[in-house]
Amino acid sequence: MKVLVPVKRVLDYNVKVRVRADGSGVDLANVKMGMNPFDEIAVEEAMRLKEAGVVSEVVAVSCGVAASAEVLRTAMAIGADRGILVQSDADLQPLAVARLLKAVCDREGPALVICGKQAIDDDANQTGQMLAALLGWSQATFASKVTIADGQATVVREVDGGLETLAVRLPAVITTDLRLNEPRYATLPNIMKAKKKPLDTLDPAGLGVDVSQRLITLKVVEPAKRSAGILVSDVAQLLEKLKNEAKVI
Amino acid sequence: MAILLIAEHDNQSLKAATLNTLGAARRLEGEIHVLVAGAGCAAAGQAAAQFEGVAKVLLCDAPQYAERGAENLAELVRGLAANYSHVLVPASAEGKNLLPRVAALCGMAQVSDVVGIESADIFVRPIYAGNALATVKSIDPIKFLSIRTTAFEAVGVAGTAVAVETIAAGPELGLCKLVGRELTRSERPELGAAKIIVSGGRGLGSGDNYRRVLEPLADKLGAALGASRAAVDAGFVPNDFQVGQTGKIVAPQLYLAVGISGAIQHLAGMKDSRVIVAINKDPDAPIFQVADYGLVADLFEAAPALTQAI
Ligand SMILES: Cc1cc2nc3c(=O)[nH]c(=O)nc-3n(C[C@H](O)[C@H](O)[C@H](O)COP(=O)(O)OP(=O)(O)OC[C@H]3O[C@@H](n4cnc5c(N)ncnc54)[C@H](O)[C@@H]3O)c2cc1C
Ligand SMILES: Cc1cc2nc3c(=O)[nH]c(=O)nc-3n(C[C@H](O)[C@H](O)[C@H](O)COP(=O)(O)OP(=O)(O)OC[C@H]3O[C@@H](n4cnc5c(N)ncnc54)[C@H](O)[C@@H]3O)c2cc1C
């Protein structure tokens, strides 16, 4: 069984973004970029399924600018067998990404797609669900445990009130939550090996996908800052402030 | 054109998040229809008919909606969507799971986590863990919006109830089966709806400490309990306690962060709280940059002392 893992190149999660003064967006020049953390979890899960003998091939796919090839190399250093870059300089929104991924699925025929639950830049939390819809497959989002047997996936999901377990028929789309696993670090020998693994480059036109924008960003601003508070000296003063100044208790 | 709101409910009543979403829907022009889909959900349909701003309730009562799986529900909503200018859900786990599927079936975009409605097609949403706010214009004929409930007031009940119309169910696709649910039982208020939240981080050191130190404080304050990702990952508390970019977004009257450093991802989930209190022994912890009242102290002394003093 083949697994497809979409991986997105995003800014590093430790970087605090700066909003451009002219409101045109955030400043991504010279900031550290890397693989979306949820996608690292997705690649790790695919590797564990491969190591357990459930999966035979792991294919990483990234949609975006040429530099997205870096995150494909990272995925291959973790263990993915090969990479596919759908190269585009366009602002790829979730529906466009889902359509590109569907076209890749049509060519590759995976039995399972493991996406991240959200990308930490745009925080849309849409792509996996959209892909499942376009493919007509079942979906198991926000997964914290995945077991695969007999053509079905049993997935424990993180929901608002706690946990929910679903049995979904394969093929299916699963999206990862934080506690699914702890991704391994790529070792130096594996990073070297990854450089030799196959990486194909496709483009939206070749896949017959229109990636035009449906959402037009009019402006991007910084949210209102909280004014700095004060340090209180002890519990008594804290309680006094909460009662008499803030009036919250 | 009318607005369709997909209700979240427990068959008896509407979840609080749905009432805030109704508050958002009222910022748009057009009558609001509330879809209550479930199995044995007639009572929830009646409940929905009571709220301010609702023009009509669409009740779809069929076994395939018992488990609230996205696959069957999305098929149902796809069939209804063409009659509406906007389709809204709360940006809860259920709404996030469902709406992108509907939008994609309709071949349209979704705007996630809407915190502001500027006009029928212009919306404001946070990106980059809330460090930037984007104003976006949707060019699709139907706007699919997931609503960040902390940004909109909940509606109240109206004097009279509106009509409940029963609608035909969609197909049972048979793609997915619920095996079980393990829900956290608690007498405390729901995180999303609580006026006061007491939240604990890695500084608590263990689940036992978390319970021993924070539960009495929460009990005294009638507060909900929350946590940082580190506290959840370490197993101090269940996953649904997590506040943050990738957990729950909260905005209570008072948020007490105890032994939480204040990572960007945590701040993304609580920085719109009205009053923030931080108790941390490290004076340089970033949480103090957003706290209205900071107390540099050992939490194992300060928190019990606070509990005592209240
Ligand atoms: C140069 C550039 C500028 C942009 N500017 C803006 C802007 O100003 N405003 C705006 O709203 N958007 C902008 N975008 C698009 C935005 O960054 C997101 O790529 C897009 O909205 C998808 O949302 P998401 O990643 O949050 O999706 P989610 O649905 O949160 O992503 C979930 C999962 O889907 C998969 N996935 C998502 N995207 C990709 C991908 N590209 N390749 C492979 N897998 C993927 C991953 O598994 C990911 O974990 C820009 C993109 C580019 C390249
Ligand atoms: C993709 C991604 C998503 C994430 N999503 C989230 C999210 O949604 N929510 C979230 O919270 N995090 C999230 N994180 C994690 C986040 O980056 C931080 O790691 C996490 O918030 C840290 O939790 P903490 O503050 O409890 O722990 P720490 O950062 O370890 O802080 C513990 C604090 O306790 C204090 N302390 C220790 N002992 C005492 C004592 N005796 N008395 C007083 N103070 C004490 C310390 O001074 C320290 O400041 C995410 C990370 C990633 C990469």
Coordinates of C-alpha atoms in Angstrom, one line a residue, chain A residues 11 13-17 19 26 28 38 95 99 117-118 120-126 129-130 132-134 136-139 141-142 157-169 177-179 213-223 226 228-235 238-239 241-243 245-249, chain B residues 70-71 92-93 96-97 100-101 103-105 107-112 122 125 127-140 174-184 196 221 229 232-233 239-240 242 245-246 248 253-254 264-265 271 273-277 288 290-296 302 305-306 309-310:
Chain A
L11 CA 8.3 29.7 8.5
Y13 CA 7.5 27.9 14.5
N14 CA 10.0 29.8 16.7
V15 CA 10.0 32.8 14.5
K16 CA 7.7 35.7 15.4
V17 CA 6.5 37.2 12.2
V19 CA 3.8 42.5 9.6
V26 CA 4.1 39.6 6.5
L28 CA 9.2 36.5 5.1
F38 CA 2.2 18.8 11.7
L95 CA -8.8 24.6 -2.4
R99 CA -7.1 20.1 -6.3
K117 CA -4.2 19.2 10.6
Q118 CA -3.2 22.8 9.9
I120 CA 1.1 27.1 11.1
D121 CA 1.4 30.0 8.8
D122 CA -2.1 30.4 7.3
D123 CA -3.7 28.3 10.1
A124 CA -6.5 27.4 7.6
N125 CA -7.1 23.8 8.8
Q126 CA -8.9 22.9 5.5
Q129 CA -10.9 17.8 4.5
M130 CA -11.1 19.4 1.0
A132 CA -11.1 14.0 1.0
A133 CA -14.2 15.7 -0.4
L134 CA -12.7 15.9 -3.9
G136 CA -15.0 11.1 -2.3
W137 CA -13.0 9.4 0.4
S138 CA -13.6 9.2 4.1
Q139 CA -11.7 11.5 6.4
T141 CA -9.1 14.6 11.1
F142 CA -7.0 15.5 14.2
R157 CA -9.3 11.8 17.1
E158 CA -8.9 14.8 19.4
V159 CA -12.3 16.5 19.6
D160 CA -13.6 19.3 21.8
G161 CA -14.8 17.2 24.6
G162 CA -12.0 14.6 24.6
L163 CA -11.4 11.7 22.2
E164 CA -13.4 9.9 19.6
T165 CA -12.5 6.7 17.7
L166 CA -13.6 6.2 14.1
A167 CA -13.3 3.3 11.8
V168 CA -12.8 4.6 8.3
R169 CA -12.8 2.6 5.1
D177 CA -2.7 16.2 15.6
L178 CA 0.2 17.0 18.0
R179 CA 0.1 13.8 20.0
Q213 CA -7.2 32.8 -6.0
R214 CA -10.7 32.7 -4.5
L215 CA -9.8 34.8 -1.6
I216 CA -8.1 38.1 -2.2
T217 CA -6.0 39.5 0.7
L218 CA -6.9 43.2 1.0
K219 CA -4.6 44.0 3.9
V220 CA -2.6 42.4 6.7
V221 CA -2.2 44.3 9.9
E222 CA -0.8 43.7 13.4
P223 CA -3.5 43.0 16.0
R226 CA -2.0 44.5 25.0
A228 CA 1.9 46.2 29.5
G229 CA 0.6 45.3 32.9
I230 CA 2.2 45.5 36.3
L231 CA 4.1 43.1 38.6
V232 CA 2.4 42.7 42.0
S233 CA 4.4 42.0 45.1
D234 CA 2.4 39.3 46.6
V235 CA -0.8 37.3 46.6
L238 CA -2.9 40.4 43.4
L239 CA -6.2 39.6 45.0
K241 CA -6.2 44.3 42.2
L242 CA -8.5 41.5 40.8
K243 CA -11.3 42.6 43.2
E245 CA -9.3 47.4 39.9
A246 CA -10.1 44.7 37.4
K247 CA -13.3 43.7 39.2
V248 CA -13.2 40.2 37.8
I249 CA -13.6 38.3 41.1
Chain B
A70 CA -18.4 14.9 8.2
E71 CA -19.0 12.7 5.2
S92 CA -15.0 24.1 16.8
A93 CA -13.5 20.6 16.2
K96 CA -13.4 22.6 11.4
N97 CA -13.9 19.0 10.4
P100 CA -14.0 22.5 4.3
R101 CA -15.5 19.3 3.0
A103 CA -16.9 24.0 0.5
A104 CA -14.8 21.7 -1.6
L105 CA -17.8 19.7 -2.7
G107 CA -15.9 23.9 -5.5
M108 CA -15.5 27.0 -3.4
A109 CA -13.1 28.5 -0.8
Q110 CA -13.6 28.7 3.0
V111 CA -12.6 31.5 5.2
S112 CA -11.4 30.0 8.5
I122 CA -15.0 40.9 3.3
R125 CA -9.1 36.4 10.1
I127 CA -2.9 34.2 10.5
Y128 CA 0.5 33.3 11.9
A129 CA -0.8 32.3 15.3
G130 CA -2.7 35.5 15.6
N131 CA 0.4 37.7 15.1
A132 CA -1.2 39.1 12.0
L133 CA -4.8 39.9 11.0
A134 CA -5.7 39.5 7.3
T135 CA -8.7 41.2 5.7
V136 CA -9.8 39.0 2.8
K137 CA -12.4 39.3 0.1
S138 CA -14.1 36.2 -1.1
I139 CA -15.1 36.1 -4.8
D140 CA -17.1 32.9 -4.6
G174 CA -21.2 4.2 4.6
L175 CA -17.6 5.6 4.6
C176 CA -17.0 5.8 8.3
K177 CA -18.2 4.3 11.6
L178 CA -18.0 5.7 15.1
V179 CA -16.3 3.1 17.4
G180 CA -16.5 5.0 20.6
R181 CA -16.1 8.3 22.5
E182 CA -14.1 9.0 25.6
L183 CA -15.3 12.4 26.7
T184 CA -13.9 14.2 29.7
I196 CA -12.7 32.4 34.4
L221 CA -13.4 30.7 41.4
R229 CA 0.6 21.9 25.2
V232 CA -1.0 17.9 27.9
D233 CA 1.9 16.2 26.2
N239 CA -6.0 16.7 25.3
D240 CA -9.2 18.8 25.4
Q242 CA -5.1 22.5 25.6
Q245 CA -2.9 28.1 18.3
T246 CA -3.5 24.4 17.8
K248 CA -8.8 25.9 22.0
Q253 CA -13.0 37.6 31.7
L254 CA -10.0 36.3 33.7
I264 CA 3.7 32.3 20.9
Q265 CA 1.5 29.2 20.3
K271 CA -4.3 36.8 24.5
S273 CA -8.8 37.4 27.5
R274 CA -10.0 40.5 29.3
V275 CA -7.6 40.2 32.2
I276 CA -4.6 38.0 32.3
V277 CA -2.7 37.0 35.4
F288 CA 4.6 38.6 31.7
V290 CA 0.9 40.0 28.0
A291 CA -0.1 39.8 31.7
D292 CA -2.1 42.6 33.3
Y293 CA -1.0 41.4 36.7
G294 CA 2.2 39.3 37.1
L295 CA 3.4 37.6 40.2
V296 CA 7.0 36.4 40.2
A302 CA 1.5 31.4 45.5
A305 CA -2.1 31.1 49.1
L306 CA -4.4 32.6 46.5
A309 CA -7.2 34.1 50.4
I310 CA -10.2 34.2 48.0

